[in-house]
């Protein structure tokens, strides 16, 4: 794994091992190209962060800071190693927490961009999206998920080789008065205290 573009382009990342599914470079690159105009100086949230590849790529391309949420042992080890390698401790925070209650405590506009990549097929994706539709905690929400996973909300969707799909939702495009459970068809376009780990 490596950083694709920006300040750290070509730099290698420590992998969390075979138990953790990293976001492929092509998917990560496309996701950040999609939000590129909004990335400079952005407050970014990397949920289910794994090795931190998405968040570190965002820093490489101009994000102001990134908060990572991850509670898996192997993933945390690689995440901390990668932040140390890139000497980015001042612009990052790691929250060793379950991502769902953590994100459900967020208020509106806490971040500019949020990226969520829960295990494929997990209903955790629906819970993240349901909270965002009710309380848009980021101006842009990027979801990485299986193509078979149907989501709510108005999203632009991008398919990749294999099972991966990106769904990109923008707060200004949603009808706040018509929030539904995560069962409707997708769009057809193809603060309590936290444990901060240093």
Tab-separated table of C-alpha atoms in Angstrom:
chain	number	residue	atom	x	y	z
A	1	UNK	CA	0.000	0.000	0.000
A	2	UNK	CA	1.159	3.518	-0.742
A	3	UNK	CA	-0.021	7.116	-0.882
A	4	UNK	CA	-1.160	7.860	-4.437
A	5	UNK	CA	-0.995	11.654	-4.800
A	6	UNK	CA	-0.056	14.856	-3.036
A	7	UNK	CA	2.677	15.740	-0.565
A	8	UNK	CA	3.382	12.105	0.366
A	9	UNK	CA	2.873	10.534	-3.071
A	10	UNK	CA	4.688	7.223	-3.405
A	11	UNK	CA	5.309	6.782	0.328
A	12	UNK	CA	4.571	3.293	1.636
A	13	UNK	CA	1.986	2.475	4.295
A	14	UNK	CA	2.135	-0.233	6.940
A	15	UNK	CA	-0.567	-2.830	6.323
A	16	UNK	CA	-2.745	-4.104	9.178
A	17	UNK	CA	-2.561	-7.679	7.875
A	18	UNK	CA	-4.863	-10.063	6.075
A	19	UNK	CA	-7.753	-9.766	8.541
A	20	UNK	CA	-8.371	-6.142	7.590
A	21	UNK	CA	-9.617	-5.257	4.086
A	22	UNK	CA	-7.790	-2.102	2.978
A	23	UNK	CA	-9.389	0.367	0.592
A	24	UNK	CA	-7.760	-0.300	-2.799
A	25	UNK	CA	-5.556	2.493	-4.108
A	26	UNK	CA	-7.809	3.062	-7.133
A	27	UNK	CA	-10.874	3.472	-4.894
A	28	UNK	CA	-9.068	5.774	-2.481
A	29	UNK	CA	-7.725	7.878	-5.342
A	30	UNK	CA	-11.154	8.214	-6.979
A	31	UNK	CA	-12.902	9.027	-3.702
A	32	UNK	CA	-10.549	11.915	-3.012
A	33	UNK	CA	-10.691	13.140	-6.594
A	34	UNK	CA	-14.487	13.319	-6.293
A	35	UNK	CA	-14.271	15.571	-3.222
A	36	UNK	CA	-11.096	17.292	-4.437
A	37	UNK	CA	-12.532	20.805	-4.620
A	38	UNK	CA	-13.615	20.535	-0.983
A	39	UNK	CA	-10.477	18.881	0.382
A	40	UNK	CA	-8.137	21.847	0.783
A	41	UNK	CA	-8.197	22.884	4.434
A	42	UNK	CA	-10.967	20.386	5.231
A	43	UNK	CA	-11.785	18.784	8.569
A	44	UNK	CA	-11.887	15.079	7.728
A	45	UNK	CA	-13.299	12.093	9.593
A	46	UNK	CA	-12.059	8.588	8.729
A	47	UNK	CA	-14.490	6.053	10.237
A	48	UNK	CA	-13.528	2.369	10.486
A	49	UNK	CA	-10.103	3.762	9.664
A	50	UNK	CA	-8.030	0.589	9.472
A	51	UNK	CA	-4.481	1.549	8.522
A	52	UNK	CA	-5.523	5.186	8.088
A	53	UNK	CA	-4.768	5.144	4.364
A	54	UNK	CA	-7.793	7.262	3.409
A	55	UNK	CA	-7.187	9.911	6.060
A	56	UNK	CA	-3.455	10.103	5.390
A	57	UNK	CA	-4.137	10.401	1.675
A	58	UNK	CA	-6.482	13.288	2.525
A	59	UNK	CA	-3.705	14.995	4.510
A	60	UNK	CA	-1.325	14.439	1.609
A	61	UNK	CA	-3.796	16.265	-0.660
A	62	UNK	CA	-4.382	19.276	1.557
A	63	UNK	CA	-6.807	18.437	4.387
A	64	UNK	CA	-6.306	20.524	7.512
A	65	UNK	CA	-6.639	17.627	9.962
A	66	UNK	CA	-8.057	14.124	10.236
A	67	UNK	CA	-9.759	12.274	13.068
A	68	UNK	CA	-9.541	8.479	12.879
A	69	UNK	CA	-12.002	6.133	14.593
A	70	UNK	CA	-10.845	2.527	14.949
A	71	UNK	CA	-10.877	-0.104	17.699
A	72	UNK	CA	-9.280	-3.178	16.116
A	73	UNK	CA	-5.917	-4.149	17.578
A	74	UNK	CA	-4.023	-4.903	14.344
A	75	UNK	CA	-5.552	-1.903	12.594
A	76	UNK	CA	-4.635	0.439	15.450
A	77	UNK	CA	-1.057	-0.819	15.409
A	78	UNK	CA	-0.667	-0.027	11.705
A	79	UNK	CA	-2.567	3.259	12.035
A	80	UNK	CA	-0.272	4.540	14.781
A	81	UNK	CA	2.798	3.342	12.861
A	82	UNK	CA	1.682	5.174	9.719
A	83	UNK	CA	0.999	8.429	11.538
A	84	UNK	CA	4.432	8.204	13.169
A	85	UNK	CA	6.106	7.491	9.813
A	86	UNK	CA	4.488	10.552	8.269
A	87	UNK	CA	5.117	12.667	11.407
A	88	UNK	CA	1.511	13.828	11.381
A	89	UNK	CA	0.625	13.529	15.074
A	90	UNK	CA	-0.183	17.249	15.308
A	91	UNK	CA	-2.830	17.086	12.579
A	92	UNK	CA	-4.399	13.793	13.578
A	93	UNK	CA	-6.312	12.218	16.454
A	94	UNK	CA	-7.088	8.548	16.946
A	95	UNK	CA	-10.266	7.603	18.787
A	96	UNK	CA	-10.128	4.028	20.040
A	97	UNK	CA	-13.872	3.569	20.081
A	98	UNK	CA	-16.738	1.662	18.518
A	99	UNK	CA	-17.535	3.830	15.501
A	100	UNK	CA	-21.333	3.615	15.792
A	101	UNK	CA	-21.991	5.190	19.221
A	102	UNK	CA	-19.133	7.581	18.526
A	103	UNK	CA	-20.609	8.877	15.286
A	104	UNK	CA	-24.155	8.904	16.683
A	105	UNK	CA	-22.975	11.435	19.278
A	106	UNK	CA	-21.776	13.894	16.625
A	107	UNK	CA	-23.610	17.130	16.010
A	108	UNK	CA	-24.301	18.900	12.745
A	109	UNK	CA	-21.329	20.140	10.686
A	110	UNK	CA	-18.680	18.630	12.956
A	111	UNK	CA	-16.615	17.824	9.846
A	112	UNK	CA	-16.380	18.897	6.235
A	113	UNK	CA	-15.831	15.400	4.818
A	114	UNK	CA	-16.471	11.978	6.363
A	115	UNK	CA	-15.410	8.633	4.901
A	116	UNK	CA	-16.971	5.422	6.201
A	117	UNK	CA	-15.811	1.947	5.214
A	118	UNK	CA	-17.401	-0.599	7.568
A	119	UNK	CA	-17.170	-4.333	6.825
A	120	UNK	CA	-19.031	-5.086	3.604
A	121	UNK	CA	-22.581	-6.246	4.272
A	122	UNK	CA	-22.599	-4.755	7.771
A	123	UNK	CA	-25.661	-2.871	8.983
A	124	UNK	CA	-23.241	-0.412	10.565
A	125	UNK	CA	-23.255	1.365	7.221
A	126	UNK	CA	-27.005	1.954	7.560
A	127	UNK	CA	-26.625	3.347	11.065
A	128	UNK	CA	-23.926	5.791	9.990
A	129	UNK	CA	-26.072	6.921	7.070
A	130	UNK	CA	-29.271	7.156	9.134
A	131	UNK	CA	-27.579	9.459	11.637
A	132	UNK	CA	-26.052	11.557	8.867
A	133	UNK	CA	-29.427	11.974	7.150
A	134	UNK	CA	-30.973	13.122	10.438
A	135	UNK	CA	-27.950	15.115	11.649
A	136	UNK	CA	-25.517	15.857	8.790
A	137	UNK	CA	-22.305	15.705	10.801
A	138	UNK	CA	-20.275	16.352	7.622
A	139	UNK	CA	-20.993	18.374	4.516
A	140	UNK	CA	-19.982	15.391	2.381
A	141	UNK	CA	-20.344	11.731	3.318
A	142	UNK	CA	-18.462	9.118	1.288
A	143	UNK	CA	-19.502	5.503	1.816
A	144	UNK	CA	-17.507	2.534	0.580
A	145	UNK	CA	-19.686	-0.563	0.387
A	146	UNK	CA	-20.704	-3.673	-1.485
A	147	UNK	CA	-22.659	-3.098	-4.695
A	148	UNK	CA	-25.480	-5.251	-3.350
A	149	UNK	CA	-25.953	-2.991	-0.324
A	150	UNK	CA	-28.862	-0.623	-1.027
A	151	UNK	CA	-28.671	2.749	0.677
A	152	UNK	CA	-31.030	5.650	1.384
A	153	UNK	CA	-30.579	9.232	0.374
A	154	UNK	CA	-29.634	11.023	-2.835
A	155	UNK	CA	-26.191	9.768	-3.791
A	156	UNK	CA	-23.847	9.735	-6.741
A	157	UNK	CA	-22.485	6.228	-7.100
A	158	UNK	CA	-19.287	4.933	-8.631
A	159	UNK	CA	-18.623	1.247	-9.296
A	160	UNK	CA	-15.252	-0.482	-9.397
A	161	UNK	CA	-14.004	-3.873	-10.463
A	162	UNK	CA	-15.155	-6.483	-7.978
A	163	UNK	CA	-17.783	-5.798	-5.298
A	164	UNK	CA	-16.874	-2.195	-4.430
A	165	UNK	CA	-19.109	0.833	-4.844
A	166	UNK	CA	-18.620	4.396	-3.622
A	167	UNK	CA	-21.702	6.427	-2.705
A	168	UNK	CA	-21.146	10.157	-2.274
A	169	UNK	CA	-23.808	12.200	-0.491
A	170	UNK	CA	-23.824	15.951	0.009
A	171	UNK	CA	-25.816	17.550	2.807
A	172	UNK	CA	-27.275	20.240	0.569
A	173	UNK	CA	-28.782	17.634	-1.765
A	174	UNK	CA	-30.836	15.829	0.880
A	175	UNK	CA	-34.454	16.417	1.895
A	176	UNK	CA	-34.153	16.747	5.651
A	177	UNK	CA	-37.921	16.379	6.091
A	178	UNK	CA	-38.059	13.021	4.332
A	179	UNK	CA	-35.552	10.847	6.171
A	180	UNK	CA	-36.419	7.169	5.721
A	181	UNK	CA	-34.919	3.955	7.086
A	182	UNK	CA	-32.150	2.509	4.923
A	183	UNK	CA	-34.411	0.455	2.634
A	184	UNK	CA	-35.218	2.697	-0.300
A	185	UNK	CA	-33.479	2.341	-3.668
A	186	UNK	CA	-30.264	4.294	-4.244
A	187	UNK	CA	-30.034	7.139	-6.701
A	188	UNK	CA	-29.389	5.883	-10.193
A	189	UNK	CA	-26.375	8.099	-10.907
A	190	UNK	CA	-23.485	5.817	-12.301
A	191	UNK	CA	-19.453	14.926	22.342
A	192	UNK	CA	-19.175	12.935	25.488
A	193	UNK	CA	-15.526	12.170	26.305
A	194	UNK	CA	-13.559	9.904	24.005
A	195	UNK	CA	-10.424	7.811	24.344
A	196	UNK	CA	-7.791	9.578	22.267
A	197	UNK	CA	-4.789	7.451	21.416
A	198	UNK	CA	-1.457	8.979	20.539
